[in-house]
Short mmCIF file of C-alpha atoms in Angstrom, two decimals:
data_model
loop_
_atom_site.label_atom_id
_atom_site.label_comp_id
_atom_site.label_asym_id
_atom_site.label_seq_id
_atom_site.Cartn_x
_atom_site.Cartn_y
_atom_site.Cartn_z
CA MET A 1 0.00 0.00 0.00
CA CYS A 2 1.23 3.47 -0.77
CA ARG A 3 2.21 5.16 2.48
CA THR A 4 1.34 8.61 1.23
CA CYS A 5 -2.14 8.09 -0.16
CA GLY A 6 -3.09 4.66 1.09
CA CYS A 7 -3.84 3.38 -2.39
CA SER A 8 -2.85 -0.14 -3.37
CA ASP A 9 -1.14 0.78 -6.63
CA GLY A 10 2.55 0.13 -7.07
CA VAL A 11 2.72 -2.74 -4.59
CA GLY A 12 6.03 -4.53 -4.92
CA GLN A 13 8.00 -1.45 -5.90
CA PRO A 14 9.51 -0.57 -2.57
CA THR A 15 12.63 1.10 -3.91
CA SER A 16 11.48 3.63 -6.48
CA HIS A 17 8.07 4.43 -5.07
CA ALA A 18 7.38 6.34 -8.28
CA HIS A 19 4.52 4.09 -9.23
CA ASP A 20 1.66 4.77 -11.58
CA HIS A 21 -1.80 5.35 -10.23
CA THR A 22 -5.00 4.38 -11.87
CA VAL A 23 -6.07 7.95 -11.32
CA ASP A 24 -3.50 10.18 -12.94
CA HIS A 25 -2.05 12.80 -10.62
CA ASP A 26 -0.40 14.51 -13.54
CA ARG A 27 2.10 16.91 -12.10
CA ALA A 28 5.84 16.61 -11.57
CA PRO A 29 7.42 13.15 -12.02
CA GLY A 30 7.09 10.75 -9.15
CA HIS A 31 4.19 10.39 -6.85
CA VAL A 32 2.09 13.46 -6.34
CA HIS A 33 -0.68 14.10 -3.87
CA ALA A 34 -2.72 17.03 -2.72
CA SER A 35 -1.76 17.74 0.88
CA PRO A 36 -4.25 18.68 3.59
CA SER A 37 -3.52 22.37 2.99
CA ALA A 38 -5.33 21.96 -0.35
CA THR A 39 -2.98 24.17 -2.39
CA ALA A 40 0.19 22.26 -1.53
CA VAL A 41 1.41 19.35 -3.61
CA VAL A 42 3.47 16.64 -1.96
CA LEU A 43 5.87 14.70 -4.11
CA SER A 44 7.11 11.41 -2.72
CA LEU A 45 10.77 10.92 -3.65
CA GLU A 46 11.96 8.05 -1.41
CA GLN A 47 15.51 8.46 -2.61
CA ARG A 48 18.74 7.72 -0.79
CA VAL A 49 20.80 10.89 -0.52
CA LEU A 50 24.08 9.15 -1.33
CA GLU A 51 22.63 7.07 -4.15
CA ARG A 52 24.57 8.92 -6.85
CA ASN A 53 27.87 8.62 -4.93
CA ASP A 54 27.31 4.96 -4.19
CA ARG A 55 26.36 4.12 -7.77
CA LEU A 56 29.52 5.80 -9.04
CA ALA A 57 31.59 4.01 -6.38
CA ALA A 58 30.12 0.68 -7.50
CA GLU A 59 31.09 1.47 -11.11
CA THR A 60 34.63 2.32 -9.97
CA ARG A 61 34.80 -0.93 -8.01
CA ARG A 62 33.77 -2.92 -11.09
CA TRP A 63 36.28 -1.04 -13.28
CA LEU A 64 39.13 -1.68 -10.84
CA GLY A 65 38.04 -5.26 -10.26
CA ALA A 66 38.08 -6.06 -13.98
CA ARG A 67 41.70 -4.85 -14.07
CA GLY A 68 42.74 -6.82 -11.02
CA VAL A 69 43.58 -3.61 -9.16
CA LEU A 70 43.45 -3.53 -5.36
CA ALA A 71 42.15 -0.17 -4.13
CA LEU A 72 42.48 0.96 -0.53
CA ASN A 73 40.84 3.95 1.12
CA LEU A 74 43.42 5.15 3.68
CA MET A 75 41.92 7.28 6.42
CA SER A 76 43.03 8.91 9.68
CA GLY A 77 43.01 12.18 11.53
CA PRO A 78 45.60 14.75 10.41
CA GLY A 79 49.17 13.81 11.27
CA ALA A 80 48.69 10.13 12.15
CA GLY A 81 51.29 9.18 9.55
CA LYS A 82 49.39 8.10 6.43
CA THR A 83 51.83 9.66 3.98
CA THR A 84 54.87 8.49 5.95
CA LEU A 85 53.42 4.97 5.91
CA LEU A 86 52.98 5.15 2.13
CA GLU A 87 56.49 6.54 1.58
CA ARG A 88 57.97 3.72 3.64
CA THR A 89 55.76 1.11 1.95
CA LEU A 90 56.86 2.35 -1.49
CA ARG A 91 60.53 2.28 -0.53
CA ASP A 92 60.31 -1.18 1.03
CA ILE A 93 58.10 -3.09 -1.40
CA GLY A 94 57.53 -0.67 -4.32
CA GLY A 95 59.84 -2.78 -6.47
CA GLU A 96 57.68 -5.82 -5.95
CA LEU A 97 54.16 -4.30 -5.91
CA GLU A 98 53.26 -1.47 -8.24
CA ILE A 99 51.62 1.11 -6.00
CA SER A 100 50.14 4.42 -7.15
CA VAL A 101 48.44 6.99 -4.96
CA ILE A 102 45.54 9.42 -5.09
CA GLU A 103 46.31 12.11 -2.54
CA GLY A 104 43.37 13.97 -1.03
CA ASP A 105 44.04 17.22 0.82
CA GLN A 106 42.18 20.47 1.15
CA ALA A 107 45.21 22.30 -0.26
CA THR A 108 48.79 21.89 -1.56
CA ASP A 109 50.62 19.24 -3.60
CA HIS A 110 53.00 18.41 -0.76
CA ASP A 111 51.87 14.83 -0.26
CA ALA A 112 51.86 13.95 -3.98
CA ASP A 113 55.42 15.32 -4.15
CA ARG A 114 56.43 13.15 -1.21
CA ILE A 115 54.98 10.05 -2.90
CA ARG A 116 56.80 10.85 -6.16
CA SER A 117 60.06 11.32 -4.26
CA ALA A 118 59.53 7.88 -2.75
CA GLY A 119 59.21 6.41 -6.26
CA GLY A 120 55.43 6.18 -6.64
CA ARG A 121 53.07 7.74 -9.14
CA ALA A 122 50.58 10.14 -7.59
CA VAL A 123 47.65 12.36 -8.48
CA GLN A 124 46.80 15.16 -6.06
CA VAL A 125 43.16 16.04 -5.45
CA ASN A 126 42.54 19.31 -3.63
CA THR A 127 39.10 19.41 -2.09
CA GLY A 128 39.15 23.14 -1.22
CA ALA A 129 36.59 23.56 1.52
CA GLY A 130 35.65 19.87 1.29
CA CYS A 131 36.49 17.65 4.24
CA HIS A 132 36.46 14.29 2.43
CA LEU A 133 36.91 12.67 -0.96
CA ASP A 134 33.84 11.42 -2.80
CA ALA A 135 33.34 8.85 -5.53
CA ALA A 136 33.27 11.46 -8.32
CA MET A 137 36.64 12.95 -7.29
CA VAL A 138 38.19 9.49 -7.17
CA ALA A 139 36.71 8.44 -10.51
CA ARG A 140 38.23 11.54 -12.14
CA ALA A 141 41.60 11.02 -10.45
CA LEU A 142 41.68 7.37 -11.56
CA VAL A 143 41.36 8.42 -15.21
CA GLU A 144 44.40 10.65 -14.74
CA LEU A 145 46.31 8.03 -12.75
CA GLY A 146 45.60 5.14 -15.14
CA PRO A 147 46.66 2.35 -12.77
CA ALA A 148 48.32 -0.70 -14.36
CA GLU A 149 46.55 -4.06 -14.32
CA GLY A 150 47.27 -6.01 -11.17
CA SER A 151 48.58 -2.94 -9.34
CA VAL A 152 47.61 -1.32 -6.03
CA VAL A 153 45.94 2.08 -5.76
CA VAL A 154 45.93 3.77 -2.39
CA ILE A 155 43.48 6.62 -1.98
CA GLU A 156 44.82 8.75 0.84
CA ASN A 157 41.76 10.54 2.13
CA VAL A 158 41.66 14.01 3.67
CA GLY A 159 42.96 13.87 7.25
CA ASN A 160 39.69 13.68 9.15
CA LEU A 161 38.24 11.00 11.41
CA VAL A 162 34.60 11.93 10.79
CA CYS A 163 33.43 12.74 7.28
CA PRO A 164 35.38 10.26 5.09
CA ALA A 165 33.74 7.32 6.90
CA LEU A 166 30.44 8.01 5.17
CA PHE A 167 31.57 8.04 1.53
CA ASP A 168 32.16 4.93 -0.52
CA LEU A 169 34.92 5.62 -3.05
CA GLY A 170 34.85 2.26 -4.80
CA GLU A 171 37.70 0.81 -2.73
CA ASN A 172 38.16 -2.87 -1.81
CA ALA A 173 39.07 -2.13 1.80
CA LYS A 174 39.13 0.77 4.21
CA VAL A 175 42.36 1.13 6.14
CA VAL A 176 42.29 3.34 9.23
CA VAL A 177 45.45 4.71 10.81
CA THR A 178 45.60 5.96 14.37
CA SER A 179 48.80 6.81 16.20
CA VAL A 180 49.94 6.56 19.79
CA THR A 181 50.16 10.36 19.93
CA ASP A 182 46.44 10.58 19.07
CA GLY A 183 45.48 9.00 22.40
CA ASP A 184 44.07 5.55 23.11
CA ASP A 185 40.41 6.58 23.21
CA LYS A 186 40.10 7.61 19.54
CA PRO A 187 37.95 4.56 18.64
CA LEU A 188 35.39 5.60 21.26
CA LYS A 189 35.37 9.22 20.17
CA TYR A 190 35.11 8.48 16.45
CA PRO A 191 33.04 5.27 16.34
CA HIS A 192 31.90 5.63 12.73
CA MET A 193 35.44 5.64 11.39
CA PHE A 194 36.58 2.63 13.41
CA ARG A 195 33.41 0.73 12.55
CA ALA A 196 33.90 1.43 8.84
CA GLY A 197 37.52 0.20 8.78
CA ASP A 198 38.54 -3.27 7.64
CA VAL A 199 42.07 -2.71 8.89
CA LEU A 200 43.46 -0.62 11.73
CA LEU A 201 47.10 0.39 11.83
CA VAL A 202 48.28 1.74 15.18
CA ASN A 203 51.25 3.85 14.12
CA LYS A 204 54.21 5.52 15.85
CA ILE A 205 54.71 2.69 18.35
CA ASP A 206 58.36 3.78 18.55
CA LEU A 207 57.04 6.71 20.62
CA LEU A 208 55.35 4.48 23.22
CA PRO A 209 58.03 5.14 25.89
CA TYR A 210 57.31 8.87 25.70
CA VAL A 211 53.51 9.11 25.59
CA ARG A 212 50.63 7.93 27.73
CA PHE A 213 48.97 5.38 25.49
CA ASP A 214 47.49 2.09 26.64
CA ARG A 215 47.60 -0.21 23.58
CA ASP A 216 45.22 -2.77 25.14
CA ARG A 217 42.70 -0.05 25.86
CA CYS A 218 42.92 1.27 22.29
CA LEU A 219 42.53 -2.18 20.73
CA THR A 220 39.70 -3.13 23.10
CA PHE A 221 37.80 0.05 22.15
CA ALA A 222 38.48 -0.56 18.46
CA ARG A 223 37.12 -4.14 18.67
CA GLU A 224 34.12 -2.92 20.62
CA MET A 225 33.29 -0.68 17.66
CA ASN A 226 34.23 -3.34 15.16
CA PRO A 227 34.88 -6.94 16.28
CA ARG A 228 36.06 -7.92 12.79
CA ILE A 229 38.73 -5.25 12.38
CA CYS A 230 42.20 -6.55 11.51
CA THR A 231 44.92 -4.71 13.47
CA PHE A 232 48.63 -4.04 13.00
CA GLU A 233 50.91 -2.15 15.36
CA VAL A 234 53.60 -0.37 13.41
CA SER A 235 56.17 2.37 13.28
CA ALA A 236 56.33 3.79 9.77
CA THR A 237 59.56 5.62 10.61
CA ARG A 238 61.49 2.89 12.45
CA GLY A 239 59.92 -0.05 10.59
CA ASP A 240 58.44 -2.02 13.49
CA GLY A 241 55.58 -4.33 12.53
CA LEU A 242 55.61 -3.41 8.86
CA ASP A 243 56.26 -6.95 7.62
CA ALA A 244 52.82 -8.00 8.82
CA TRP A 245 51.25 -5.01 7.04
CA TYR A 246 53.15 -5.85 3.84
CA GLY A 247 52.00 -9.45 4.17
CA TRP A 248 48.38 -8.32 4.29
CA LEU A 249 48.95 -6.00 1.32
CA ARG A 250 50.57 -8.74 -0.78
CA GLN A 251 47.83 -11.19 0.03
CA ARG A 252 45.03 -8.76 -0.85
CA ALA A 253 46.80 -7.59 -4.03
CA ALA A 254 47.20 -11.22 -5.15
CA GLN A 255 43.53 -11.86 -4.39
CA ALA A 256 42.43 -8.81 -6.44
CA HIS A 257 44.70 -9.91 -9.27
CA ARG A 258 43.21 -13.43 -9.30
CA VAL A 259 39.68 -12.03 -9.34
CA GLY A 260 40.64 -9.72 -12.23
CA GLU A 261 42.01 -12.65 -14.24
CA GLY A 262 39.05 -14.87 -13.40
CA MET B 1 31.34 19.13 8.00
CA HIS B 2 30.12 16.53 5.51
CA GLU B 3 26.60 17.76 6.25
CA LEU B 4 27.18 20.60 3.77
CA ALA B 5 28.00 18.16 0.98
CA ILE B 6 24.94 16.13 1.96
CA ALA B 7 22.68 19.21 2.05
CA GLU B 8 23.95 20.19 -1.41
CA GLU B 9 23.22 16.70 -2.70
CA ILE B 10 19.69 16.86 -1.27
CA VAL B 11 19.07 20.16 -3.06
CA ALA B 12 20.49 18.75 -6.32
CA ILE B 13 18.28 15.64 -6.11
CA VAL B 14 15.19 17.68 -5.27
CA ALA B 15 15.79 20.18 -8.08
CA ASP B 16 16.26 17.29 -10.48
CA ARG B 17 13.23 15.29 -9.38
CA THR B 18 10.87 18.28 -9.22
CA ARG B 19 12.14 19.57 -12.57
CA GLY B 20 12.81 22.95 -11.10
CA ALA B 21 9.47 23.47 -9.32
CA ARG B 22 9.68 25.67 -6.21
CA VAL B 23 9.82 23.70 -2.98
CA ARG B 24 8.21 24.64 0.33
CA ARG B 25 9.26 21.72 2.51
CA ILE B 26 11.63 18.75 2.36
CA VAL B 27 11.24 15.74 4.61
CA ILE B 28 14.31 13.60 5.16
CA GLU B 29 14.92 10.48 7.22
CA VAL B 30 18.15 10.36 9.20
CA GLY B 31 19.02 7.20 11.11
CA ARG B 32 20.37 7.54 14.64
CA LEU B 33 23.40 5.46 13.66
CA CYS B 34 24.15 7.49 10.56
CA ALA B 35 27.09 9.89 10.86
CA VAL B 36 24.90 12.90 10.20
CA VAL B 37 24.10 15.38 12.94
CA PRO B 38 20.58 16.85 12.56
CA ASP B 39 21.55 20.30 13.92
CA ALA B 40 24.52 20.54 11.57
CA MET B 41 22.23 19.36 8.78
CA ARG B 42 19.74 22.16 9.46
CA PHE B 43 22.51 24.74 9.56
CA CYS B 44 23.97 23.55 6.26
CA PHE B 45 20.56 23.22 4.62
CA ASP B 46 20.00 26.99 4.79
CA LEU B 47 23.39 27.58 3.14
CA ALA B 48 22.86 24.93 0.50
CA THR B 49 19.39 26.11 -0.53
CA GLU B 50 20.38 29.74 -1.11
CA GLY B 51 19.56 30.73 -4.68
CA THR B 52 17.95 27.37 -5.47
CA VAL B 53 14.39 26.06 -5.94
CA ALA B 54 14.42 25.21 -2.22
CA GLU B 55 15.45 28.64 -0.95
CA GLY B 56 13.41 29.37 2.17
CA ALA B 57 12.06 25.82 2.32
CA ARG B 58 11.56 24.06 5.63
CA LEU B 59 13.62 20.97 6.42
CA ASP B 60 11.83 18.31 8.46
CA ILE B 61 14.08 15.60 9.84
CA VAL B 62 12.53 12.29 10.84
CA GLU B 63 14.97 10.41 13.06
CA VAL B 64 14.98 6.62 12.67
CA PRO B 65 15.97 4.62 15.78
CA GLY B 66 18.90 2.22 15.69
CA ARG B 67 18.19 -1.51 15.80
CA ALA B 68 20.55 -4.46 15.53
CA ARG B 69 20.65 -8.24 15.81
CA CYS B 70 23.34 -9.95 17.85
CA ARG B 71 25.45 -12.21 15.61
CA VAL B 72 26.20 -14.45 18.58
CA CYS B 73 22.83 -15.13 20.22
CA GLY B 74 20.41 -13.62 17.70
CA ALA B 75 18.75 -11.23 20.17
CA ASP B 76 17.39 -7.86 19.04
CA VAL B 77 19.38 -4.90 20.40
CA VAL B 78 18.26 -1.25 20.45
CA LEU B 79 21.10 1.19 19.69
CA ASP B 80 21.08 4.91 20.38
CA ARG B 81 24.72 5.38 19.32
CA PRO B 82 26.83 3.66 16.67
CA PHE B 83 28.03 0.86 18.95
CA GLY B 84 26.62 -1.22 21.76
CA ARG B 85 26.57 -4.51 23.57
CA CYS B 86 24.03 -7.31 23.54
CA GLY B 87 22.76 -8.71 26.85
CA CYS B 88 24.89 -11.82 26.15
CA GLY B 89 28.03 -9.64 26.21
CA SER B 90 28.74 -9.64 22.48
CA THR B 91 29.56 -6.45 20.57
CA ASP B 92 29.27 -8.22 17.21
CA LEU B 93 26.02 -6.67 16.03
CA GLU B 94 24.40 -6.67 12.63
CA TRP B 95 22.72 -3.31 12.10
CA LEU B 96 19.15 -3.61 10.87
CA ALA B 97 17.97 0.00 11.05
CA GLY B 98 19.38 3.41 11.88
CA GLU B 99 21.70 4.06 8.93
CA GLU B 100 19.00 5.70 6.79
CA LEU B 101 19.78 8.90 4.94
CA ARG B 102 16.89 9.40 2.59
CA ILE B 103 14.71 12.08 1.11
CA ARG B 104 11.18 11.01 1.90
CA ASP B 105 9.11 13.66 0.18
CA VAL B 106 8.90 17.29 -0.80
CA GLU B 107 6.06 19.76 -0.70
CA LEU B 108 5.86 22.02 -3.70
CA VAL B 109 4.80 25.65 -3.58
#
């Protein structure tokens, strides 16, 4: 039954809701009714706000999948060490895995320059006032980047623990970075981000002797938000724990490659 | 402030679906577990509607409660924030409702 008018037309069309009525309410497209105020016309839209973003993200995912490309959406607050992690990853295993990067920042090309200096290809996206990347920005950047078949694309999102969690970019996995200097209660304060992540990297563990950070507390909070999250404790500067991260990366890249070939 | 991007998307969808007709009121559903803050949404809505078919329109926000099923024992769990614990102690919850972010309907002038 139509929720707006109570008619029984359009049963079985729960998603569009723009069903035809036997009596033609011929006004704007969709489902039009006279409201109680007599002059007003109510148009039922029943549309997801992020539908356009999510549809584009799904197209990107298919495009990358067909090429056997592994795409990661790398997210953290500002200064947790995303770019340093990518620089180190490129230097350590860039000869073995082809990794290119889409850098999202409100302003400057600094991070793309850092990636290029570390031997990777990079496209910088400046979001201006925007606090996150969206599927359209990533789709455009991918055309410019032209990732090779079987390669890895890392989308380094704008440093922000809130907004990027909501936007699907077409990635295969979301990787969240937090650092010991951020404090151990970040998962509790930013539950959406930690829930969205498939992987959590706790970075800067070389600084543990100098900061108050309870690793058990941080990981317990993270698992409370997301019992399935896969965690690595690393230092992107000193190298601690990176082998496990590289192992995960290799395994997922190989998996994406197999799917692309299949 | 992703609410601004979301408000702009709402205005774009409405303008598209109403084919440019003037809009008096927009009703949206926002789940309690969705990372959208209703107050921020209202603030951004006024900015996003300026100079559009929805300028001056009212934004009505219908909040949808959060509901989940425990993956361990199968019990229903009510959530008022984006995490929680089942009576059995598990935090492994499958969200059933509360992530909605939808335009329900619009009232034309």
